[in-house]
Tab-separated table of C-alpha atoms and ligand atoms in Angstrom:
chain	number	residue	atom	x	y	z
A	1	MET	CA	92.068	61.960	29.762
A	2	SER	CA	95.698	61.798	30.819
A	3	ASP	CA	98.761	62.115	28.597
A	4	LEU	CA	101.479	59.640	29.559
A	5	ASN	CA	104.661	58.055	28.604
A	6	LEU	CA	104.979	54.358	29.309
A	7	ARG	CA	108.736	53.784	29.525
A	8	GLY	CA	111.011	50.800	29.753
A	9	GLY	CA	108.653	48.003	28.748
A	10	THR	CA	108.541	45.475	25.967
A	11	VAL	CA	105.777	45.961	23.416
A	12	VAL	CA	104.093	42.718	22.306
A	13	THR	CA	102.088	42.729	19.131
A	14	ALA	CA	100.566	39.903	17.172
A	15	GLU	CA	103.708	39.725	15.060
A	16	ALA	CA	106.693	40.589	17.284
A	17	SER	CA	107.993	41.628	20.730
A	18	PHE	CA	110.437	44.552	20.978
A	19	ARG	CA	111.745	47.067	23.491
A	20	ALA	CA	109.845	50.325	23.032
A	21	ASP	CA	108.305	53.216	24.899
A	22	VAL	CA	104.762	54.258	24.224
A	23	ALA	CA	103.540	57.879	24.169
A	24	VAL	CA	99.842	58.495	24.820
A	25	ARG	CA	98.279	61.784	23.916
A	26	GLY	CA	94.585	62.685	23.927
A	27	GLY	CA	93.489	59.110	24.521
A	28	ARG	CA	95.395	57.731	21.559
A	29	VAL	CA	98.777	56.158	20.963
A	30	ALA	CA	100.948	59.039	19.674
A	31	ALA	CA	104.256	57.252	19.217
A	32	VAL	CA	105.912	53.852	19.774
A	33	GLY	CA	109.695	53.591	19.820
A	34	THR	CA	112.892	54.205	21.675
A	35	THR	CA	112.751	57.985	21.110
A	36	ILE	CA	109.287	59.145	22.010
A	37	PRO	CA	108.669	62.895	22.781
A	38	ASP	CA	109.412	63.810	26.396
A	39	ASP	CA	106.906	66.598	26.906
A	40	ASP	CA	105.792	67.375	30.426
A	41	VAL	CA	103.614	64.325	31.024
A	42	GLU	CA	103.275	61.576	33.579
A	43	THR	CA	105.866	58.871	33.131
A	44	VAL	CA	105.058	55.284	34.113
A	45	ASP	CA	108.033	52.947	34.709
A	46	CYS	CA	107.218	49.744	32.844
A	47	THR	CA	110.579	47.990	33.319
A	48	GLY	CA	110.152	44.223	33.319
A	49	ARG	CA	106.561	44.580	32.060
A	50	LEU	CA	104.980	43.765	28.746
A	51	LEU	CA	102.821	46.348	26.962
A	52	MET	CA	99.961	44.754	25.011
A	53	PRO	CA	96.983	46.156	23.164
A	54	GLY	CA	93.899	46.014	25.404
A	55	PHE	CA	92.261	42.639	25.197
A	56	ILE	CA	88.944	42.343	23.341
A	57	ASP	CA	86.361	39.774	24.399
A	58	ALA	CA	83.861	39.271	21.568
A	59	HIS	CA	81.911	36.705	23.491
A	60	THR	CA	80.090	37.775	26.619
A	61	HIS	CA	76.574	37.729	27.996
A	62	MET	CA	75.848	40.590	30.378
A	63	ASP	CA	72.414	41.219	31.856
A	64	MET	CA	70.897	38.499	29.617
A	65	PRO	CA	67.682	36.588	30.199
A	66	PHE	CA	68.423	32.926	29.553
A	67	GLY	CA	67.222	29.522	30.748
A	68	GLY	CA	64.335	31.045	32.730
A	69	THR	CA	66.497	33.443	34.673
A	70	ILE	CA	68.885	36.366	34.105
A	71	THR	CA	72.665	36.398	34.181
A	72	ALA	CA	74.231	37.502	37.465
A	73	ASP	CA	76.449	40.161	35.968
A	74	ASP	CA	75.077	43.418	34.637
A	75	TRP	CA	77.335	45.864	32.724
A	76	ASP	CA	78.718	47.381	35.872
A	77	SER	CA	79.966	44.218	37.605
A	78	GLY	CA	80.677	42.413	34.326
A	79	THR	CA	82.933	45.143	32.925
A	80	ALA	CA	84.627	45.593	36.290
A	81	ALA	CA	85.705	41.933	35.999
A	82	ALA	CA	86.585	42.359	32.411
A	83	VAL	CA	88.975	45.252	32.930
A	84	ALA	CA	90.565	43.469	35.972
A	85	GLY	CA	91.514	40.746	33.525
A	86	GLY	CA	92.988	43.206	30.998
A	87	THR	CA	89.956	43.416	28.744
A	88	THR	CA	89.171	46.848	27.410
A	89	VAL	CA	86.449	46.022	24.885
A	90	LEU	CA	83.528	43.646	25.041
A	91	VAL	CA	81.318	42.639	22.117
A	92	ASP	CA	78.189	41.275	23.861
A	93	PHE	CA	75.259	39.374	22.468
A	94	ALA	CA	72.022	41.366	22.207
A	95	LEU	CA	69.244	38.765	22.237
A	96	GLN	CA	66.211	39.293	20.003
A	97	ASP	CA	63.009	39.074	22.098
A	98	ILE	CA	60.546	36.378	21.049
A	99	GLY	CA	58.336	38.176	18.508
A	100	GLY	CA	60.724	41.168	18.628
A	101	THR	CA	63.076	42.744	16.151
A	102	LEU	CA	66.855	42.760	15.838
A	103	GLY	CA	66.901	46.521	16.019
A	104	GLY	CA	64.886	46.302	19.217
A	105	ALA	CA	67.522	44.000	20.716
A	106	ILE	CA	70.255	46.559	19.942
A	107	THR	CA	68.209	49.352	21.542
A	108	THR	CA	67.521	47.201	24.632
A	109	TRP	CA	71.162	46.229	25.049
A	110	GLN	CA	72.439	49.809	24.553
A	111	ALA	CA	70.075	50.896	27.336
A	112	LYS	CA	71.421	48.152	29.644
A	113	ALA	CA	75.057	49.203	28.998
A	114	THR	CA	74.634	52.969	28.999
A	115	GLY	CA	75.673	54.506	32.291
A	116	ARG	CA	77.035	51.201	33.539
A	117	THR	CA	79.765	49.980	31.275
A	118	ARG	CA	83.295	50.761	32.422
A	119	ILE	CA	84.886	49.836	29.021
A	120	ASP	CA	84.009	50.352	25.365
A	121	TYR	CA	81.635	47.814	23.890
A	122	GLY	CA	80.089	46.614	20.587
A	123	LEU	CA	77.123	44.331	20.028
A	124	HIS	CA	76.296	41.266	18.047
A	125	VAL	CA	72.642	40.321	17.644
A	126	ALA	CA	71.453	36.785	18.335
A	127	VAL	CA	68.569	35.612	16.213
A	128	CYS	CA	66.135	34.031	18.631
A	129	ASP	CA	62.882	33.989	16.648
A	130	LEU	CA	63.462	33.832	12.917
A	131	ASN	CA	60.695	35.149	10.668
A	132	ASP	CA	60.462	37.010	7.398
A	133	SER	CA	60.766	40.511	8.899
A	134	VAL	CA	63.884	39.489	10.815
A	135	LYS	CA	65.478	38.327	7.538
A	136	GLN	CA	64.559	41.647	5.960
A	137	GLU	CA	66.085	43.492	8.871
A	138	ILE	CA	69.588	42.051	8.565
A	139	PRO	CA	70.801	44.493	5.881
A	140	SER	CA	69.988	47.375	8.179
A	141	LEU	CA	72.332	46.186	10.971
A	142	PRO	CA	75.625	47.770	9.712
A	143	ALA	CA	73.934	51.194	9.865
A	144	ARG	CA	73.416	50.509	13.567
A	145	GLY	CA	77.073	49.617	14.018
A	146	VAL	CA	76.414	45.844	14.151
A	147	CYS	CA	78.151	43.553	11.658
A	148	THR	CA	77.664	40.087	13.200
A	149	VAL	CA	74.698	37.877	13.956
A	150	LYS	CA	74.621	34.687	15.975
A	151	VAL	CA	72.447	31.760	14.999
A	152	PHE	CA	71.765	28.821	17.249
A	153	MET	CA	71.836	25.345	15.695
A	154	ALA	CA	71.209	24.029	19.225
A	155	TYR	CA	68.438	24.538	21.819
A	156	LYS	CA	65.884	22.571	19.759
A	157	GLY	CA	62.426	22.983	21.261
A	158	THR	CA	62.966	26.650	22.081
A	159	PRO	CA	62.540	29.604	19.665
A	160	LEU	CA	66.311	30.094	19.713
A	161	PHE	CA	66.789	27.035	17.462
A	162	THR	CA	67.160	27.880	13.799
A	163	PRO	CA	66.799	25.003	11.270
A	164	ASP	CA	69.258	24.689	8.316
A	165	GLU	CA	66.947	26.358	5.783
A	166	GLY	CA	66.733	29.420	7.978
A	167	LEU	CA	70.498	29.391	8.639
A	168	LEU	CA	71.272	29.171	4.914
A	169	GLU	CA	68.946	32.079	4.118
A	170	ILE	CA	70.462	34.208	6.866
A	171	MET	CA	73.927	33.428	5.458
A	172	GLN	CA	72.879	34.499	1.959
A	173	ILE	CA	71.374	37.766	3.181
A	174	ALA	CA	74.324	38.440	5.497
A	175	ARG	CA	76.869	37.918	2.692
A	176	ASP	CA	75.255	40.610	0.597
A	177	ALA	CA	74.975	42.914	3.644
A	178	ASN	CA	78.655	42.584	4.743
A	179	VAL	CA	77.509	40.894	7.950
A	180	MET	CA	79.217	37.800	9.396
A	181	VAL	CA	77.141	34.865	10.635
A	182	MET	CA	78.445	33.189	13.791
A	183	VAL	CA	77.086	29.761	14.729
A	184	HIS	CA	76.480	27.936	17.944
A	185	ALA	CA	77.228	24.595	16.362
A	186	GLU	CA	75.524	21.601	18.039
A	187	ASN	CA	73.076	19.194	16.401
A	188	GLY	CA	69.894	20.376	18.080
A	189	ASP	CA	67.819	17.355	16.948
A	190	ALA	CA	70.305	14.823	18.337
A	191	VAL	CA	70.780	16.679	21.607
A	192	ALA	CA	67.035	16.931	22.127
A	193	LYS	CA	66.547	13.238	21.486
A	194	LEU	CA	69.429	12.196	23.740
A	195	GLN	CA	68.065	14.505	26.526
A	196	GLU	CA	64.586	12.951	26.199
A	197	GLN	CA	66.027	9.452	26.464
A	198	ALA	CA	68.250	10.332	29.395
A	199	LEU	CA	65.373	11.849	31.413
A	200	LEU	CA	63.132	8.873	30.627
A	201	ARG	CA	65.787	6.603	32.152
A	202	GLY	CA	65.971	8.759	35.253
A	203	ASN	CA	69.339	10.284	34.410
A	204	VAL	CA	68.888	13.742	35.863
A	205	ASP	CA	72.307	14.791	37.280
A	206	PRO	CA	74.481	17.562	35.810
A	207	ILE	CA	76.876	15.083	34.156
A	208	TRP	CA	74.063	14.149	31.753
A	209	HIS	CA	74.225	17.629	30.344
A	210	ALA	CA	77.530	16.641	28.842
A	211	ARG	CA	76.652	13.048	28.049
A	212	THR	CA	73.686	14.112	25.977
A	213	ARG	CA	75.829	16.562	23.962
A	214	PRO	CA	78.684	14.288	22.803
A	215	GLU	CA	81.574	15.644	20.706
A	216	ALA	CA	80.046	14.293	17.477
A	217	THR	CA	76.994	16.553	17.886
A	218	GLU	CA	79.347	19.541	17.806
A	219	ALA	CA	81.691	18.243	15.078
A	220	GLU	CA	78.772	17.315	12.815
A	221	ALA	CA	77.034	20.717	13.263
A	222	THR	CA	80.344	22.555	12.699
A	223	GLY	CA	80.913	20.696	9.463
A	224	ARG	CA	77.329	21.302	8.368
A	225	ALA	CA	77.522	25.061	9.084
A	226	ILE	CA	80.764	25.243	7.156
A	227	ARG	CA	79.194	23.497	4.147
A	228	LEU	CA	76.169	25.851	4.304
A	229	ALA	CA	78.527	28.808	4.378
A	230	GLU	CA	80.279	27.321	1.324
A	231	ILE	CA	76.884	27.051	-0.451
A	232	ALA	CA	76.091	30.707	0.491
A	233	ASP	CA	79.675	31.694	-0.431
A	234	THR	CA	80.188	33.617	2.734
A	235	VAL	CA	82.540	33.982	5.716
A	236	LEU	CA	81.637	32.095	8.909
A	237	GLY	CA	82.386	32.449	12.581
A	238	VAL	CA	82.241	29.332	14.814
A	239	VAL	CA	81.996	30.275	18.477
A	240	HIS	CA	82.995	28.241	21.540
A	241	VAL	CA	84.796	25.338	19.785
A	242	THR	CA	85.359	22.668	22.455
A	243	CYS	CA	86.879	19.631	20.789
A	244	GLY	CA	89.371	18.313	18.278
A	245	GLY	CA	86.649	17.030	15.990
A	246	ALA	CA	85.093	20.505	15.518
A	247	ALA	CA	88.556	22.099	15.163
A	248	ASP	CA	89.396	19.513	12.465
A	249	GLU	CA	86.294	20.592	10.512
A	250	ILE	CA	87.500	24.208	10.615
A	251	ARG	CA	91.037	23.294	9.642
A	252	ARG	CA	89.851	21.277	6.638
A	253	ALA	CA	87.613	24.147	5.505
A	254	ARG	CA	90.470	26.646	5.823
A	255	ASP	CA	92.699	24.295	3.896
A	256	ARG	CA	90.111	24.305	1.105
A	257	GLY	CA	90.270	28.134	1.046
A	258	GLN	CA	87.087	28.903	2.960
A	259	ILE	CA	87.140	31.822	5.477
A	260	VAL	CA	86.128	30.350	8.871
A	261	HIS	CA	87.003	32.112	12.079
A	262	GLY	CA	87.050	29.639	15.005
A	263	GLU	CA	86.887	30.651	18.629
A	264	THR	CA	87.588	28.596	21.745
A	265	CYS	CA	87.290	29.616	25.391
A	266	PRO	CA	89.505	29.163	28.468
A	267	GLN	CA	87.249	26.654	30.143
A	268	TYR	CA	87.698	24.248	27.219
A	269	LEU	CA	91.436	24.530	27.551
A	270	VAL	CA	91.788	23.703	31.221
A	271	MET	CA	88.586	22.072	32.535
A	272	THR	CA	87.123	18.672	31.831
A	273	ILE	CA	83.846	16.732	31.722
A	274	GLU	CA	84.822	15.300	35.132
A	275	ASP	CA	84.089	18.677	36.669
A	276	LEU	CA	80.429	18.001	36.016
A	277	GLU	CA	80.566	14.987	38.368
A	278	LYS	CA	81.444	17.029	41.434
A	279	PRO	CA	79.224	15.961	44.365
A	280	GLU	CA	76.384	17.901	46.049
A	281	PHE	CA	75.163	19.200	42.696
A	282	GLU	CA	78.460	21.256	42.429
A	283	GLY	CA	78.789	19.877	38.868
A	284	ALA	CA	76.091	22.368	37.840
A	285	LYS	CA	78.682	25.126	38.245
A	286	TYR	CA	80.372	23.712	35.146
A	287	VAL	CA	77.306	23.328	32.911
A	288	CYS	CA	77.788	25.295	29.726
A	289	SER	CA	77.011	24.559	26.045
A	290	PRO	CA	78.735	23.028	24.265
A	291	PRO	CA	79.920	21.103	27.378
A	292	LEU	CA	83.354	20.555	28.844
A	293	ARG	CA	85.126	17.574	27.193
A	294	ASP	CA	87.646	14.996	28.166
A	295	ALA	CA	91.237	16.119	28.663
A	296	SER	CA	92.471	14.690	25.360
A	297	ASN	CA	90.901	17.705	23.628
A	298	HIS	CA	93.106	20.250	25.442
A	299	ASP	CA	96.165	19.478	23.347
A	300	GLU	CA	94.171	19.561	20.123
A	301	LEU	CA	92.759	22.988	20.959
A	302	TRP	CA	96.136	24.392	21.994
A	303	ARG	CA	97.584	23.033	18.771
A	304	ALA	CA	94.825	24.644	16.726
A	305	LEU	CA	95.560	28.012	18.411
A	306	SER	CA	99.261	27.682	17.743
A	307	THR	CA	98.768	26.802	14.054
A	308	GLY	CA	96.127	29.479	13.526
A	309	ASP	CA	93.329	27.051	12.755
A	310	LEU	CA	91.518	28.686	15.694
A	311	VAL	CA	92.109	32.418	15.741
A	312	LEU	CA	90.126	33.679	18.746
A	313	VAL	CA	89.818	33.005	22.465
A	314	GLY	CA	86.649	34.532	23.923
A	315	SER	CA	85.367	33.911	27.409
A	316	ASP	CA	81.692	33.115	26.779
A	317	HIS	CA	81.201	34.842	30.123
A	318	CYS	CA	77.621	33.856	31.135
A	319	ALA	CA	77.606	33.880	34.918
A	320	PHE	CA	74.820	32.497	37.087
A	321	ASP	CA	74.674	32.097	40.862
A	322	PHE	CA	74.830	28.612	42.208
A	323	ALA	CA	72.145	29.497	44.772
A	324	GLY	CA	68.761	30.012	43.218
A	325	GLN	CA	69.998	29.878	39.615
A	326	LYS	CA	72.086	26.747	38.880
A	327	GLU	CA	69.853	25.127	41.458
A	328	LEU	CA	66.854	25.489	39.203
A	329	GLY	CA	68.133	22.244	37.579
A	330	ARG	CA	68.167	20.018	40.667
A	331	GLY	CA	66.318	16.849	39.598
A	332	ASP	CA	66.473	17.822	35.843
A	333	PHE	CA	69.782	18.736	34.257
A	334	THR	CA	68.049	20.352	31.256
A	335	LYS	CA	66.840	23.112	33.597
A	336	ILE	CA	70.327	24.135	34.725
A	337	PRO	CA	71.046	27.595	33.259
A	338	ASN	CA	73.899	27.152	30.744
A	339	GLY	CA	77.030	29.173	31.256
A	340	MET	CA	79.856	30.083	33.531
A	341	PRO	CA	81.990	33.197	34.308
A	342	GLY	CA	85.407	33.745	32.728
A	343	VAL	CA	85.810	37.306	31.493
A	344	GLU	CA	88.378	38.109	34.241
A	345	GLU	CA	90.188	34.819	34.034
A	346	ARG	CA	90.528	34.561	30.226
A	347	ALA	CA	93.959	36.222	29.807
A	348	PRO	CA	95.690	34.981	32.969
A	349	VAL	CA	94.594	31.430	32.263
A	350	LEU	CA	95.872	31.623	28.710
A	351	TRP	CA	99.152	33.135	29.862
A	352	THR	CA	100.007	30.473	32.444
A	353	HIS	CA	98.636	27.425	30.599
A	354	GLY	CA	99.451	28.689	27.092
A	355	VAL	CA	102.477	30.956	27.013
A	356	ARG	CA	104.311	29.810	30.226
A	357	ALA	CA	103.625	26.183	29.361
A	358	GLY	CA	105.221	26.703	25.942
A	359	ARG	CA	102.031	25.925	24.022
A	360	ILE	CA	101.595	29.336	22.357
A	361	SER	CA	103.919	32.313	21.862
A	362	PRO	CA	103.340	35.730	23.517
A	363	GLU	CA	102.487	37.024	20.039
A	364	THR	CA	99.765	34.416	19.532
A	365	PHE	CA	98.504	35.322	22.975
A	366	VAL	CA	98.068	38.965	21.745
A	367	ALA	CA	96.614	37.778	18.463
A	368	VAL	CA	93.911	35.600	19.862
A	369	LEU	CA	92.960	37.959	22.696
A	370	SER	CA	93.217	41.274	20.905
A	371	THR	CA	94.413	41.812	17.332
A	372	ASN	CA	92.509	38.925	15.727
A	373	GLN	CA	89.464	39.905	17.693
A	374	ALA	CA	89.661	43.446	16.235
A	375	ARG	CA	90.270	42.104	12.753
A	376	VAL	CA	87.472	39.519	12.726
A	377	HIS	CA	84.923	41.693	14.494
A	378	GLY	CA	85.365	44.947	12.599
A	379	LEU	CA	87.287	47.069	15.118
A	380	LEU	CA	90.530	47.668	13.231
A	381	PRO	CA	92.359	50.016	13.232
A	382	ARG	CA	90.927	51.758	16.305
A	383	LYS	CA	91.320	48.769	18.632
A	384	GLY	CA	93.570	45.735	18.818
A	385	LEU	CA	96.893	47.502	18.104
A	386	ILE	CA	99.589	49.461	19.863
A	387	ALA	CA	100.324	51.754	16.927
A	388	ALA	CA	100.161	55.457	16.327
A	389	GLY	CA	96.570	56.591	15.931
A	390	ALA	CA	94.949	53.602	17.735
A	391	ASP	CA	93.022	54.140	20.960
A	392	ALA	CA	95.354	53.960	23.914
A	393	ASP	CA	93.821	50.749	25.302
A	394	ILE	CA	96.886	49.289	26.896
A	395	VAL	CA	97.612	46.410	29.280
A	396	VAL	CA	100.740	46.679	31.376
A	397	TRP	CA	101.274	42.981	31.960
A	398	ASP	CA	103.452	41.585	34.740
A	399	PRO	CA	104.556	38.179	33.457
A	400	GLU	CA	105.716	37.070	36.918
A	401	LEU	CA	102.759	38.189	39.029
A	402	PRO	CA	101.434	35.265	41.056
A	403	LEU	CA	97.649	34.960	41.193
A	404	THR	CA	95.576	32.362	43.078
A	405	ILE	CA	92.021	32.622	41.866
A	406	THR	CA	89.397	32.595	44.618
A	407	HIS	CA	85.875	33.956	44.762
A	408	ALA	CA	86.953	36.805	47.172
A	409	ASN	CA	89.408	38.268	44.643
A	410	ARG	CA	87.009	38.172	41.719
A	411	HIS	CA	85.359	41.401	40.524
A	412	ASN	CA	82.125	40.005	39.048
A	413	ALA	CA	78.868	39.402	40.893
A	414	ASN	CA	78.025	35.716	40.847
A	415	ASP	CA	78.428	33.578	43.967
A	416	TYR	CA	81.269	31.226	42.918
A	417	THR	CA	84.176	30.901	40.550
A	418	PRO	CA	84.699	27.662	38.611
A	419	TYR	CA	88.472	28.481	38.792
A	420	GLU	CA	88.539	28.356	42.593
A	421	GLY	CA	92.095	27.598	43.831
A	422	LEU	CA	93.736	27.763	40.396
A	423	GLU	CA	97.288	29.030	40.755
A	424	LEU	CA	98.505	31.201	37.928
A	425	VAL	CA	101.549	33.342	37.167
A	426	GLY	CA	101.194	36.476	35.024
A	427	ALA	CA	98.404	39.076	35.158
A	428	PRO	CA	97.712	42.750	34.426
A	429	GLU	CA	99.329	45.326	36.708
A	430	ARG	CA	97.693	48.357	35.077
A	431	VAL	CA	95.089	48.727	32.329
A	432	TYR	CA	94.346	51.882	30.396
A	433	VAL	CA	91.173	52.584	28.389
A	434	ARG	CA	91.608	55.426	25.844
A	435	GLY	CA	94.515	56.640	27.971
A	436	ASN	CA	92.600	56.631	31.261
A	437	LEU	CA	93.788	54.438	34.089
A	438	ALA	CA	91.069	51.812	34.504
A	439	TYR	CA	92.703	49.163	36.720
A	440	ILE	CA	95.769	49.118	38.958
A	441	ASP	CA	97.102	46.447	41.321
A	442	GLY	CA	93.830	44.697	42.008
A	443	ASP	CA	91.595	47.769	41.996
A	444	VAL	CA	89.180	48.712	39.289
A	445	VAL	CA	89.226	52.523	38.987
A	446	ALA	CA	87.223	52.995	35.751
A	447	GLU	CA	83.828	54.479	36.594
A	448	PRO	CA	80.565	52.917	35.512
A	449	GLY	CA	79.395	54.787	32.385
A	450	SER	CA	82.914	55.672	31.225
A	451	GLY	CA	82.769	53.185	28.349
A	452	GLU	CA	81.358	54.019	24.942
A	453	PHE	CA	79.390	52.090	22.225
A	454	LEU	CA	81.692	51.109	19.336
A	455	PRO	CA	80.071	50.935	15.916
A	456	ARG	CA	81.785	48.092	14.074
A	457	SER	CA	82.206	47.439	10.349
A	458	LEU	CA	83.743	44.525	8.494
A	459	GLY	CA	84.561	46.820	5.588
A	460	ALA	CA	86.601	49.139	7.883
A	461	SER	CA	88.606	46.189	9.315
A	462	ALA	CA	89.359	44.908	5.774
A	463	ALA	CA	90.393	48.402	4.614
A	464	ALA	CA	92.748	48.801	7.612
A	465	GLU	CA	94.370	45.456	6.798
A	466	ALA	CA	94.811	46.314	3.119
A	467	ALA	CA	96.398	49.695	4.008
B	501	URP	O1	76.519	27.825	27.985
B	501	URP	C1	76.634	28.846	27.326
B	501	URP	N1	77.527	28.928	26.400
B	501	URP	N2	75.801	29.877	27.607
B	501	URP	C2	75.754	31.085	26.879
B	501	URP	C3	74.940	31.004	25.661
B	501	URP	C4	75.684	30.490	24.462
B	501	URP	O2	75.210	29.597	23.831
B	501	URP	O3	76.786	31.001	24.164
B	502	ZN	ZN1	76.405	29.632	22.081
B	503	ZN	ZN1	77.922	32.449	24.524
């Protein structure tokens, strides 16, 4: 663990940007200011660079069985890509086995990550097979360091789907256990019916993935989940918000005084439904759920980020190879594994298309990628801040660094990038994890196994905010 002084940079927090040096001692931030202790430590010249708290991505899927196959990234390749994009913490989804327990999912996921992860990580659990013993298990999750559960309102016809009565009951139990419920909000019944009708008419191509999941299926389910959370009197997370209609539901709920934390993802800010029409089955590379939308939604999502109606940008990194995985859905779009990579691209895409384009401020960039993530997901005050006492997870960001995304310069393992050819300006130059250099100038130097499990607690985050 190296002690360092980062000198000459501009610190960007969720509230303000200011000229300051940062002293790192023993893996933590020791001081931030214009007069930090000199000591006899390594000095890093950060002139012209921005110093930001390490980014937190609370929406990834590493080494996950899904759609009849398994994601292409394990914790080694997935966290290499994460740290290359400035991300120093993942909160990944541990999937309950069919017939299994939530505790079993945590144990399985910790075994996958241990010895492989290059950055610190926490876990959510995803309810994939609701039964009475699963409900009884929810209050035990905080003792395992897990304070969030995901419930799928989509994927009707598979055990992942949870009907409203189950969702409401989970919310009631979670409220009393200080656990936050996060929903995948799509109307599973409507999507299943539309899929059946499309296939009967011979509509099998990737574009039908999106056409059978219209915006209204997401907006309706988002509103329904919000009202169920109101009935249960509990906080709600809505992941991967794709469209203005769903963002409107969240804004209206927040205006009424409900606590709803909405997340969107970079693909919904820059890609469109037209990507699913690419020839030669290439559209399958863009199949994710909820699906990409028409471009009119981009402005609405950017606006929601800038006003604070949406407070998080996660990647929903869920990478599959085109060869042998996406291809499972040739001739039947419902068999295309859902998901795309994005953990490495999340911050650079948001910088160029958000900050440089004048849609969000640098402070909002830090908020939605780091500080709000720590706040919402129970990681304050250890993560998400550049402040004395916090872990020295620091991104040295070069706001002028040109970056053309291509598969060859990606650090993850799948065989394509949906961002191929995208030209960006602004990327990490160096990344530190607990004071250790983890990434520099294109090279990941963090070793597999150097990351640690992070127990999370919503109570701890709330106490840190109140302090
Ligand atoms: O298409 C997606 N989003 N795949 C990952 C699973 C999920 O629902 O987040
Ligand atoms: Zn989902
Ligand atoms: Zn996801």
